[in-house]
Amino acid sequence: MASDRPRVLSGIQPTAGSFHLGNYLGAVRQWVALQETHDAFYMVVDLHAITVPQDPAQLRANTRLAAAQLLAAGLDPDRCTLFVQSHVPEHAQLGWVMNCLTGFGEASRMTQFKDKSAKQGAERATVGLFTYPILQVADILLYQANQVPVGEDQRQHIELTRDLAERFNTRLGQTFTLPEAYILKETGKIYDLQDPTAKMSKSASSPKGLINLLDEPRTTAKKVKSAVTDTDTVVRYDVENKPGVSNLLSIYSTLTGETIAELEKKYEGKLYGALKGDLADVMVEFVTPFRSRTQAYLDDPETLDSILAKGAEKARAVAAETLALAYDRVGFLPAKH
Ligand code: AQP
């Protein structure tokens, strides 16, 4: 594997059965493209998943399902390293070191924690949920990643990663690469189809605005056709005044490669129904083969597990080297084997 390429690292949680359109357009689609130009490490972040309660059998199934969806989306194990986070114990090990470098106030400012803990009641939130951004810092630094392809909601965590890497390097000597967020303007935030000012999210209050890629295509088409727009009739990209239509245009444009300007022209003089109907067709065309490719990987769990085993081995080789350096810098006495 070429190692003179810049490195990317990213992860996705196995917390819902299906990926949603926000996960795909905000992150996974970029992962697929970046494996061609970068030394790419992608993982299913099961350690992050248990920051909220998980049924063990379901978590195992969802971990395989997440890997199957990543492969179905186009990740190629010969072009990237695909693995499961818990298969590489160095994540938790470096996570602890980074915990000890993070200020309590600094961690308290993470808006994702505030949002997520508010949803489930702050009292019930786990300490793991509070510190998950710091585990994410370790995830990224272990691979000396240059770029981290994620959605807009993760920007603050990449900033935290840079801050902690810099702090560690300054106090203990140059150890970690400072990563940059790789966030596309057009798809960094995909919005809920029923509430186009809120992020599309698996924990939205209603499933109507959430497009799950593994849903029945009929359901998907229906959700697109009943997307909330506005009382105006002009198909125009204007996030401020027409968030619903703008969201549909972003999704349409990304999936088909047609520019927003081309789409505005195409729907000139037409009603929103025409835009929604066509986008529903585009979505169905996209999800139908995605669903069958995912199923094909699930039908062959041995191949899937062996892809993940090879990925973990490759990931560990890199992670172990970084952890050893970090442990040495911290001053841990080396273990004699
Ligand atoms: N709406 C979105 N638009 C763009 N990118 C998004 N991502 C998530 N939602 C959007 C990006 O997807 C990647 C994986 O995120 P995750 O592992 O946090 O997946 P999730 O738990 O399914 O994401 P949710 O739905 O956002 O979870 P909750 O409801 O728990 O908050 C990340 O790169 C993320 O930015």
mmCIF file of C-alpha atoms and ligand atoms in Angstrom:
data_model
loop_
_atom_site.group_PDB
_atom_site.id
_atom_site.type_symbol
_atom_site.label_atom_id
_atom_site.label_comp_id
_atom_site.label_asym_id
_atom_site.label_seq_id
_atom_site.Cartn_x
_atom_site.Cartn_y
_atom_site.Cartn_z
ATOM 1 C CA MET A 1 0.000 0.000 0.000
ATOM 2 C CA ALA A 2 1.375 3.389 -0.982
ATOM 3 C CA SER A 3 2.385 5.232 2.154
ATOM 4 C CA ASP A 4 3.594 8.460 0.562
ATOM 5 C CA ARG A 5 -0.035 9.465 0.078
ATOM 6 C CA PRO A 6 -1.655 11.753 2.620
ATOM 7 C CA ARG A 7 -3.586 9.788 5.180
ATOM 8 C CA VAL A 8 -7.302 9.940 5.980
ATOM 9 C CA LEU A 9 -9.145 8.396 8.893
ATOM 10 C CA SER A 10 -12.830 8.315 9.684
ATOM 11 C CA GLY A 11 -15.420 6.190 11.440
ATOM 12 C CA ILE A 12 -19.115 5.455 11.648
ATOM 13 C CA GLN A 13 -21.150 4.096 14.526
ATOM 14 C CA PRO A 14 -22.979 0.770 14.332
ATOM 15 C CA THR A 15 -25.855 2.185 16.316
ATOM 16 C CA ALA A 16 -28.717 1.980 13.851
ATOM 17 C CA GLY A 17 -29.288 -0.876 11.450
ATOM 18 C CA SER A 18 -29.236 1.292 8.373
ATOM 19 C CA PHE A 19 -27.037 4.211 7.421
ATOM 20 C CA HIS A 20 -29.061 7.310 6.645
ATOM 21 C CA LEU A 21 -28.684 9.697 3.755
ATOM 22 C CA GLY A 22 -26.825 12.209 5.957
ATOM 23 C CA ASN A 23 -24.189 9.613 6.870
ATOM 24 C CA TYR A 24 -23.780 8.686 3.231
ATOM 25 C CA LEU A 25 -23.676 12.128 1.631
ATOM 26 C CA GLY A 26 -21.889 13.825 4.526
ATOM 27 C CA ALA A 27 -19.191 11.221 5.048
ATOM 28 C CA VAL A 28 -19.194 7.802 3.390
ATOM 29 C CA ARG A 29 -19.379 9.105 -0.165
ATOM 30 C CA GLN A 30 -16.159 11.062 0.433
ATOM 31 C CA TRP A 31 -14.533 7.999 1.987
ATOM 32 C CA VAL A 32 -15.088 6.105 -1.260
ATOM 33 C CA ALA A 33 -13.557 8.892 -3.351
ATOM 34 C CA LEU A 34 -10.591 9.428 -1.008
ATOM 35 C CA GLN A 35 -9.471 5.796 -1.106
ATOM 36 C CA GLU A 36 -8.257 6.530 -4.651
ATOM 37 C CA THR A 37 -5.949 9.357 -3.640
ATOM 38 C CA HIS A 38 -5.169 8.797 0.024
ATOM 39 C CA ASP A 39 -3.861 6.159 2.381
ATOM 40 C CA ALA A 40 -7.298 5.599 3.853
ATOM 41 C CA PHE A 41 -8.312 4.074 7.198
ATOM 42 C CA TYR A 42 -12.010 3.626 7.896
ATOM 43 C CA MET A 43 -13.592 1.972 10.873
ATOM 44 C CA VAL A 44 -16.833 0.903 12.443
ATOM 45 C CA VAL A 45 -16.653 2.609 15.819
ATOM 46 C CA ASP A 46 -18.222 0.122 18.193
ATOM 47 C CA LEU A 47 -16.452 1.644 21.232
ATOM 48 C CA HIS A 48 -18.339 4.854 20.499
ATOM 49 C CA ALA A 49 -21.590 2.931 20.089
ATOM 50 C CA ILE A 50 -21.632 1.804 23.728
ATOM 51 C CA THR A 51 -21.704 5.391 24.993
ATOM 52 C CA VAL A 52 -25.455 4.742 24.895
ATOM 53 C CA PRO A 53 -26.956 1.387 25.948
ATOM 54 C CA GLN A 54 -26.741 -1.339 23.297
ATOM 55 C CA ASP A 55 -28.201 -4.805 23.130
ATOM 56 C CA PRO A 56 -25.106 -7.070 22.720
ATOM 57 C CA ALA A 57 -26.520 -9.318 19.976
ATOM 58 C CA GLN A 58 -27.836 -6.282 18.120
ATOM 59 C CA LEU A 59 -24.516 -4.470 18.406
ATOM 60 C CA ARG A 60 -22.677 -7.449 16.912
ATOM 61 C CA ALA A 61 -25.191 -7.672 14.075
ATOM 62 C CA ASN A 62 -25.087 -3.924 13.466
ATOM 63 C CA THR A 63 -21.279 -3.959 13.366
ATOM 64 C CA ARG A 64 -21.322 -6.490 10.524
ATOM 65 C CA LEU A 65 -24.175 -4.587 8.905
ATOM 66 C CA ALA A 66 -22.205 -1.325 9.021
ATOM 67 C CA ALA A 67 -19.185 -3.005 7.423
ATOM 68 C CA ALA A 68 -21.435 -4.544 4.748
ATOM 69 C CA GLN A 69 -22.924 -1.133 3.956
ATOM 70 C CA LEU A 70 -19.493 0.460 3.700
ATOM 71 C CA LEU A 71 -18.449 -2.175 1.187
ATOM 72 C CA ALA A 72 -21.755 -1.803 -0.660
ATOM 73 C CA ALA A 73 -21.161 1.946 -0.838
ATOM 74 C CA GLY A 74 -17.900 1.275 -2.655
ATOM 75 C CA LEU A 75 -15.102 0.840 -0.140
ATOM 76 C CA ASP A 76 -12.591 -1.610 -1.541
ATOM 77 C CA PRO A 77 -10.477 -3.515 1.004
ATOM 78 C CA ASP A 78 -7.620 -3.526 -1.507
ATOM 79 C CA ARG A 79 -7.670 0.266 -1.659
ATOM 80 C CA CYS A 80 -8.336 1.135 1.959
ATOM 81 C CA THR A 81 -8.035 -0.326 5.433
ATOM 82 C CA LEU A 82 -11.475 -1.215 6.810
ATOM 83 C CA PHE A 83 -11.688 -2.423 10.386
ATOM 84 C CA VAL A 84 -13.659 -2.526 13.607
ATOM 85 C CA GLN A 85 -12.466 -0.148 16.325
ATOM 86 C CA SER A 86 -12.559 -2.680 19.206
ATOM 87 C CA HIS A 87 -10.265 -4.997 17.221
ATOM 88 C CA VAL A 88 -7.503 -2.434 17.702
ATOM 89 C CA PRO A 89 -7.039 -2.021 21.479
ATOM 90 C CA GLU A 90 -4.680 0.924 20.984
ATOM 91 C CA HIS A 91 -7.730 3.202 20.554
ATOM 92 C CA ALA A 92 -8.792 2.759 24.175
ATOM 93 C CA GLN A 93 -5.176 2.909 25.342
ATOM 94 C CA LEU A 94 -4.370 6.217 23.685
ATOM 95 C CA GLY A 95 -7.853 7.423 24.605
ATOM 96 C CA TRP A 96 -6.916 7.266 28.277
ATOM 97 C CA VAL A 97 -3.759 9.284 27.732
ATOM 98 C CA MET A 98 -5.724 11.934 25.847
ATOM 99 C CA ASN A 99 -8.375 12.000 28.610
ATOM 100 C CA CYS A 100 -5.637 12.966 31.015
ATOM 101 C CA LEU A 101 -4.620 15.841 28.803
ATOM 102 C CA THR A 102 -8.099 17.323 28.390
ATOM 103 C CA GLY A 103 -9.547 19.991 30.639
ATOM 104 C CA PHE A 104 -12.959 19.276 32.145
ATOM 105 C CA GLY A 105 -14.188 22.677 30.966
ATOM 106 C CA GLU A 106 -12.819 22.029 27.509
ATOM 107 C CA ALA A 107 -14.708 18.728 27.263
ATOM 108 C CA SER A 108 -17.840 20.388 28.627
ATOM 109 C CA ARG A 109 -17.925 22.746 25.660
ATOM 110 C CA MET A 110 -18.522 19.973 23.130
ATOM 111 C CA THR A 111 -21.903 20.730 21.589
ATOM 112 C CA GLN A 112 -22.464 17.158 20.403
ATOM 113 C CA PHE A 113 -22.425 16.001 24.023
ATOM 114 C CA LYS A 114 -24.814 18.752 24.991
ATOM 115 C CA ASP A 115 -27.210 17.829 22.170
ATOM 116 C CA LYS A 116 -27.015 14.094 22.720
ATOM 117 C CA SER A 117 -27.255 14.234 26.493
ATOM 118 C CA ALA A 118 -30.187 16.651 26.266
ATOM 119 C CA LYS A 119 -32.033 14.154 24.074
ATOM 120 C CA GLN A 120 -31.781 11.360 26.640
ATOM 121 C CA GLY A 121 -31.856 13.490 29.805
ATOM 122 C CA ALA A 122 -28.559 14.887 31.118
ATOM 123 C CA GLU A 123 -28.713 12.819 34.321
ATOM 124 C CA ARG A 124 -28.839 9.567 32.390
ATOM 125 C CA ALA A 125 -25.961 10.384 30.047
ATOM 126 C CA THR A 126 -22.872 8.248 30.640
ATOM 127 C CA VAL A 127 -19.375 9.479 31.345
ATOM 128 C CA GLY A 128 -18.456 7.596 28.163
ATOM 129 C CA LEU A 129 -20.734 9.889 26.159
ATOM 130 C CA PHE A 130 -19.069 12.866 27.817
ATOM 131 C CA THR A 131 -15.578 11.696 26.908
ATOM 132 C CA TYR A 132 -16.331 10.222 23.475
ATOM 133 C CA PRO A 133 -14.865 13.217 21.627
ATOM 134 C CA ILE A 134 -11.575 12.456 23.399
ATOM 135 C CA LEU A 135 -11.653 8.846 22.244
ATOM 136 C CA GLN A 136 -12.238 10.283 18.797
ATOM 137 C CA VAL A 137 -9.105 12.385 19.243
ATOM 138 C CA ALA A 138 -7.159 9.189 19.912
ATOM 139 C CA ASP A 139 -8.788 7.476 16.911
ATOM 140 C CA ILE A 140 -7.465 10.177 14.614
ATOM 141 C CA LEU A 141 -4.033 10.725 16.152
ATOM 142 C CA LEU A 142 -3.173 7.014 16.235
ATOM 143 C CA TYR A 143 -3.061 7.018 12.452
ATOM 144 C CA GLN A 144 -1.281 10.359 12.104
ATOM 145 C CA ALA A 145 -4.160 11.326 9.836
ATOM 146 C CA ASN A 146 -3.805 14.445 7.699
ATOM 147 C CA GLN A 147 -7.497 14.717 6.929
ATOM 148 C CA VAL A 148 -10.714 13.528 8.496
ATOM 149 C CA PRO A 149 -13.720 13.291 6.159
ATOM 150 C CA VAL A 150 -16.820 13.921 8.300
ATOM 151 C CA GLY A 151 -20.045 15.882 8.423
ATOM 152 C CA GLU A 152 -20.268 19.429 9.751
ATOM 153 C CA ASP A 153 -21.444 18.164 13.174
ATOM 154 C CA GLN A 154 -17.956 16.777 13.783
ATOM 155 C CA ARG A 155 -16.008 19.978 13.079
ATOM 156 C CA GLN A 156 -15.630 20.905 16.743
ATOM 157 C CA HIS A 157 -14.164 17.471 17.524
ATOM 158 C CA ILE A 158 -11.512 17.880 14.846
ATOM 159 C CA GLU A 159 -10.631 21.252 16.384
ATOM 160 C CA LEU A 160 -10.305 19.514 19.764
ATOM 161 C CA THR A 161 -8.060 16.926 18.122
ATOM 162 C CA ARG A 162 -5.773 19.643 16.821
ATOM 163 C CA ASP A 163 -5.689 21.379 20.204
ATOM 164 C CA LEU A 164 -4.798 18.205 22.081
ATOM 165 C CA ALA A 165 -2.233 17.093 19.513
ATOM 166 C CA GLU A 166 -0.576 20.484 19.745
ATOM 167 C CA ARG A 167 -0.641 20.385 23.553
ATOM 168 C CA PHE A 168 0.910 16.925 23.626
ATOM 169 C CA ASN A 169 3.563 17.854 21.056
ATOM 170 C CA THR A 170 4.480 21.047 22.916
ATOM 171 C CA ARG A 171 4.678 19.456 26.339
ATOM 172 C CA LEU A 172 6.239 16.129 25.471
ATOM 173 C CA GLY A 173 7.859 16.470 22.060
ATOM 174 C CA GLN A 174 6.709 16.186 18.469
ATOM 175 C CA THR A 175 4.550 13.066 18.260
ATOM 176 C CA PHE A 176 1.278 13.664 16.431
ATOM 177 C CA THR A 177 0.270 15.030 13.041
ATOM 178 C CA LEU A 178 -2.278 17.851 13.265
ATOM 179 C CA PRO A 179 -5.296 16.784 11.189
ATOM 180 C CA GLU A 180 -7.718 18.890 9.206
ATOM 181 C CA ALA A 181 -11.442 18.382 8.821
ATOM 182 C CA TYR A 182 -12.456 17.413 5.300
ATOM 183 C CA ILE A 183 -16.025 18.692 5.040
ATOM 184 C CA LEU A 184 -17.772 19.406 1.760
ATOM 185 C CA LYS A 185 -19.803 22.584 1.692
ATOM 186 C CA GLU A 186 -22.633 21.069 -0.340
ATOM 187 C CA THR A 187 -23.182 17.955 1.766
ATOM 188 C CA GLY A 188 -21.557 18.687 5.139
ATOM 189 C CA LYS A 189 -25.018 18.946 6.615
ATOM 190 C CA ILE A 190 -27.998 17.141 5.130
ATOM 191 C CA TYR A 191 -31.256 18.254 6.688
ATOM 192 C CA ASP A 192 -34.305 16.412 7.936
ATOM 193 C CA LEU A 193 -36.923 16.244 5.166
ATOM 194 C CA GLN A 194 -39.701 17.222 7.568
ATOM 195 C CA ASP A 195 -37.739 19.852 9.470
ATOM 196 C CA PRO A 196 -35.241 21.289 6.993
ATOM 197 C CA THR A 197 -33.556 23.440 9.617
ATOM 198 C CA ALA A 198 -32.519 20.369 11.676
ATOM 199 C CA LYS A 199 -29.765 17.890 10.830
ATOM 200 C CA MET A 200 -30.977 14.590 9.420
ATOM 201 C CA SER A 201 -30.341 12.281 12.317
ATOM 202 C CA LYS A 202 -31.235 8.765 13.375
ATOM 203 C CA SER A 203 -32.486 10.124 16.690
ATOM 204 C CA ALA A 204 -34.899 12.643 15.137
ATOM 205 C CA SER A 205 -38.248 12.847 16.891
ATOM 206 C CA SER A 206 -40.072 11.518 13.824
ATOM 207 C CA PRO A 207 -38.790 8.994 11.242
ATOM 208 C CA LYS A 208 -40.664 10.773 8.432
ATOM 209 C CA GLY A 209 -37.821 13.119 7.611
ATOM 210 C CA LEU A 210 -35.108 10.455 7.849
ATOM 211 C CA ILE A 211 -34.021 8.547 4.746
ATOM 212 C CA ASN A 212 -32.595 5.193 5.768
ATOM 213 C CA LEU A 213 -30.687 3.654 2.892
ATOM 214 C CA LEU A 214 -31.917 0.154 3.702
ATOM 215 C CA ASP A 215 -35.589 1.069 3.894
ATOM 216 C CA GLU A 216 -37.962 -0.306 1.280
ATOM 217 C CA PRO A 217 -37.453 1.897 -1.810
ATOM 218 C CA ARG A 218 -41.207 2.554 -1.796
ATOM 219 C CA THR A 219 -40.934 4.071 1.681
ATOM 220 C CA THR A 220 -38.020 6.206 0.584
ATOM 221 C CA ALA A 221 -39.911 7.502 -2.454
ATOM 222 C CA LYS A 222 -42.874 8.367 -0.243
ATOM 223 C CA LYS A 223 -40.705 10.285 2.217
ATOM 224 C CA VAL A 224 -39.101 12.299 -0.580
ATOM 225 C CA LYS A 225 -42.474 13.118 -2.102
ATOM 226 C CA SER A 226 -43.795 14.384 1.217
ATOM 227 C CA ALA A 227 -40.726 16.497 2.058
ATOM 228 C CA VAL A 228 -41.535 19.866 3.603
ATOM 229 C CA THR A 229 -40.816 22.807 1.274
ATOM 230 C CA ASP A 230 -42.416 26.274 1.456
ATOM 231 C CA THR A 231 -45.418 28.227 0.235
ATOM 232 C CA ASP A 232 -43.531 29.780 -2.643
ATOM 233 C CA THR A 233 -43.437 27.827 -5.940
ATOM 234 C CA VAL A 234 -40.034 28.635 -7.425
ATOM 235 C CA VAL A 235 -37.354 25.944 -7.421
ATOM 236 C CA ARG A 236 -34.384 27.988 -6.278
ATOM 237 C CA TYR A 237 -31.373 27.309 -4.036
ATOM 238 C CA ASP A 238 -31.654 29.688 -1.077
ATOM 239 C CA VAL A 239 -30.781 28.061 2.222
ATOM 240 C CA GLU A 240 -31.985 30.947 4.331
ATOM 241 C CA ASN A 241 -35.430 31.432 2.810
ATOM 242 C CA LYS A 242 -36.020 28.051 1.177
ATOM 243 C CA PRO A 243 -34.250 25.469 3.353
ATOM 244 C CA GLY A 244 -36.444 22.531 2.281
ATOM 245 C CA VAL A 245 -36.041 23.089 -1.463
ATOM 246 C CA SER A 246 -32.322 23.822 -1.033
ATOM 247 C CA ASN A 247 -31.831 20.554 0.834
ATOM 248 C CA LEU A 248 -33.598 18.617 -1.932
ATOM 249 C CA LEU A 249 -31.458 20.371 -4.552
ATOM 250 C CA SER A 250 -28.230 19.526 -2.684
ATOM 251 C CA ILE A 251 -29.212 15.872 -2.435
ATOM 252 C CA TYR A 252 -30.318 15.731 -6.075
ATOM 253 C CA SER A 253 -27.200 17.456 -7.329
ATOM 254 C CA THR A 254 -24.824 15.225 -5.385
ATOM 255 C CA LEU A 255 -26.507 11.998 -6.421
ATOM 256 C CA THR A 256 -26.750 12.838 -10.130
ATOM 257 C CA GLY A 257 -23.760 15.113 -10.710
ATOM 258 C CA GLU A 258 -26.033 17.815 -12.180
ATOM 259 C CA THR A 259 -25.152 21.235 -10.810
ATOM 260 C CA ILE A 260 -27.600 23.231 -8.717
ATOM 261 C CA ALA A 261 -27.768 25.849 -11.505
ATOM 262 C CA GLU A 262 -28.653 23.138 -14.040
ATOM 263 C CA LEU A 263 -31.360 21.837 -11.746
ATOM 264 C CA GLU A 264 -32.809 25.310 -11.174
ATOM 265 C CA LYS A 265 -33.031 25.672 -14.931
ATOM 266 C CA LYS A 266 -34.529 22.211 -15.396
ATOM 267 C CA TYR A 267 -37.363 23.015 -12.957
ATOM 268 C CA GLU A 268 -37.983 26.554 -14.113
ATOM 269 C CA GLY A 269 -41.748 27.071 -14.349
ATOM 270 C CA LYS A 270 -42.408 23.657 -12.806
ATOM 271 C CA LEU A 271 -43.944 22.908 -9.436
ATOM 272 C CA TYR A 272 -42.225 21.370 -6.429
ATOM 273 C CA GLY A 273 -44.066 18.106 -7.138
ATOM 274 C CA ALA A 274 -42.005 17.619 -10.309
ATOM 275 C CA LEU A 275 -38.739 18.096 -8.416
ATOM 276 C CA LYS A 276 -39.798 15.731 -5.632
ATOM 277 C CA GLY A 277 -41.088 13.088 -8.044
ATOM 278 C CA ASP A 278 -37.844 13.053 -10.010
ATOM 279 C CA LEU A 279 -35.729 13.044 -6.859
ATOM 280 C CA ALA A 280 -37.772 10.122 -5.539
ATOM 281 C CA ASP A 281 -36.858 8.208 -8.720
ATOM 282 C CA VAL A 282 -33.185 9.157 -8.328
ATOM 283 C CA MET A 283 -33.241 7.933 -4.722
ATOM 284 C CA VAL A 284 -34.908 4.637 -5.625
ATOM 285 C CA GLU A 285 -32.337 4.072 -8.337
ATOM 286 C CA PHE A 286 -29.601 4.679 -5.801
ATOM 287 C CA VAL A 287 -30.900 2.628 -2.869
ATOM 288 C CA THR A 288 -32.109 -0.434 -4.795
ATOM 289 C CA PRO A 289 -28.644 -1.747 -5.804
ATOM 290 C CA PHE A 290 -27.184 -0.502 -2.496
ATOM 291 C CA ARG A 291 -29.632 -2.728 -0.617
ATOM 292 C CA SER A 292 -28.851 -5.796 -2.691
ATOM 293 C CA ARG A 293 -25.078 -5.290 -2.485
ATOM 294 C CA THR A 294 -25.347 -4.948 1.304
ATOM 295 C CA GLN A 295 -27.383 -8.158 1.481
ATOM 296 C CA ALA A 296 -24.795 -10.002 -0.616
ATOM 297 C CA TYR A 297 -22.055 -9.112 1.897
ATOM 298 C CA LEU A 298 -24.298 -10.123 4.802
ATOM 299 C CA ASP A 299 -24.991 -13.462 3.150
ATOM 300 C CA ASP A 300 -21.279 -14.242 3.284
ATOM 301 C CA PRO A 301 -20.220 -13.421 6.853
ATOM 302 C CA GLU A 302 -16.979 -15.398 6.546
ATOM 303 C CA THR A 303 -15.692 -13.165 3.770
ATOM 304 C CA LEU A 304 -16.883 -10.098 5.660
ATOM 305 C CA ASP A 305 -15.125 -11.177 8.861
ATOM 306 C CA SER A 306 -11.950 -11.975 7.000
ATOM 307 C CA ILE A 307 -11.931 -8.514 5.375
ATOM 308 C CA LEU A 308 -12.296 -7.016 8.853
ATOM 309 C CA ALA A 309 -9.575 -9.245 10.307
ATOM 310 C CA LYS A 310 -7.114 -8.205 7.601
ATOM 311 C CA GLY A 311 -8.090 -4.584 8.114
ATOM 312 C CA ALA A 312 -7.509 -4.815 11.864
ATOM 313 C CA GLU A 313 -4.086 -6.304 11.300
ATOM 314 C CA LYS A 314 -3.089 -3.458 8.986
ATOM 315 C CA ALA A 315 -4.561 -0.862 11.330
ATOM 316 C CA ARG A 316 -2.808 -2.334 14.371
ATOM 317 C CA ALA A 317 0.572 -2.126 12.716
ATOM 318 C CA VAL A 318 0.166 1.644 12.414
ATOM 319 C CA ALA A 319 -1.652 2.199 15.707
ATOM 320 C CA ALA A 320 0.841 0.188 17.762
ATOM 321 C CA GLU A 321 3.746 2.223 16.456
ATOM 322 C CA THR A 322 2.090 5.532 17.351
ATOM 323 C CA LEU A 323 0.989 4.278 20.768
ATOM 324 C CA ALA A 324 4.512 3.063 21.585
ATOM 325 C CA LEU A 325 5.891 6.492 20.714
ATOM 326 C CA ALA A 326 3.201 8.272 22.749
ATOM 327 C CA TYR A 327 3.747 5.982 25.776
ATOM 328 C CA ASP A 328 7.450 6.641 25.594
ATOM 329 C CA ARG A 329 6.912 10.410 25.448
ATOM 330 C CA VAL A 330 4.555 10.230 28.441
ATOM 331 C CA GLY A 331 7.251 8.397 30.429
ATOM 332 C CA PHE A 332 5.743 4.946 30.837
ATOM 333 C CA LEU A 333 8.330 2.308 31.650
ATOM 334 C CA PRO A 334 8.563 -0.023 28.654
ATOM 335 C CA ALA A 335 7.240 -3.538 29.328
ATOM 336 C CA LYS A 336 9.881 -6.230 28.926
ATOM 337 C CA HIS A 337 8.609 -9.206 26.902
HETATM 338 N N1 AQP B 1 -27.251 15.001 8.580
HETATM 339 C C1 AQP B 1 -25.969 14.795 8.301
HETATM 340 N N2 AQP B 1 -25.371 15.483 7.297
HETATM 341 C C2 AQP B 1 -24.078 15.265 6.991
HETATM 342 N N3 AQP B 1 -23.297 14.383 7.637
HETATM 343 C C3 AQP B 1 -23.846 13.674 8.640
HETATM 344 N N4 AQP B 1 -23.352 12.729 9.469
HETATM 345 C C4 AQP B 1 -24.319 12.338 10.319
HETATM 346 N N5 AQP B 1 -25.464 13.019 10.073
HETATM 347 C C5 AQP B 1 -25.196 13.852 9.032
HETATM 348 C C6 AQP B 1 -21.977 12.228 9.407
HETATM 349 O O1 AQP B 1 -22.027 10.819 9.321
HETATM 350 C C7 AQP B 1 -20.827 10.293 9.879
HETATM 351 C C8 AQP B 1 -21.147 9.154 10.807
HETATM 352 O O2 AQP B 1 -21.775 9.707 11.944
HETATM 353 P P1 AQP B 1 -22.193 8.876 13.191
HETATM 354 O O3 AQP B 1 -21.342 7.690 13.342
HETATM 355 O O4 AQP B 1 -22.346 9.814 14.333
HETATM 356 O O5 AQP B 1 -23.570 8.354 12.699
HETATM 357 P P2 AQP B 1 -24.937 8.475 13.356
HETATM 358 O O6 AQP B 1 -24.795 8.152 14.785
HETATM 359 O O7 AQP B 1 -25.866 7.665 12.513
HETATM 360 O O8 AQP B 1 -25.231 10.020 13.134
HETATM 361 P P3 AQP B 1 -26.493 10.764 13.654
HETATM 362 O O9 AQP B 1 -27.721 10.342 12.940
HETATM 363 O O10 AQP B 1 -26.120 12.201 13.616
HETATM 364 O O11 AQP B 1 -26.609 10.272 15.142
HETATM 365 P P4 AQP B 1 -27.288 10.982 16.333
HETATM 366 O O12 AQP B 1 -28.738 11.021 16.020
HETATM 367 O O13 AQP B 1 -26.966 10.060 17.460
HETATM 368 O O14 AQP B 1 -26.688 12.338 16.456
HETATM 369 C C9 AQP B 1 -20.130 11.454 10.591
HETATM 370 O O15 AQP B 1 -19.052 11.906 9.821
HETATM 371 C C10 AQP B 1 -21.201 12.511 10.684
HETATM 372 O O16 AQP B 1 -20.662 13.813 10.658
#
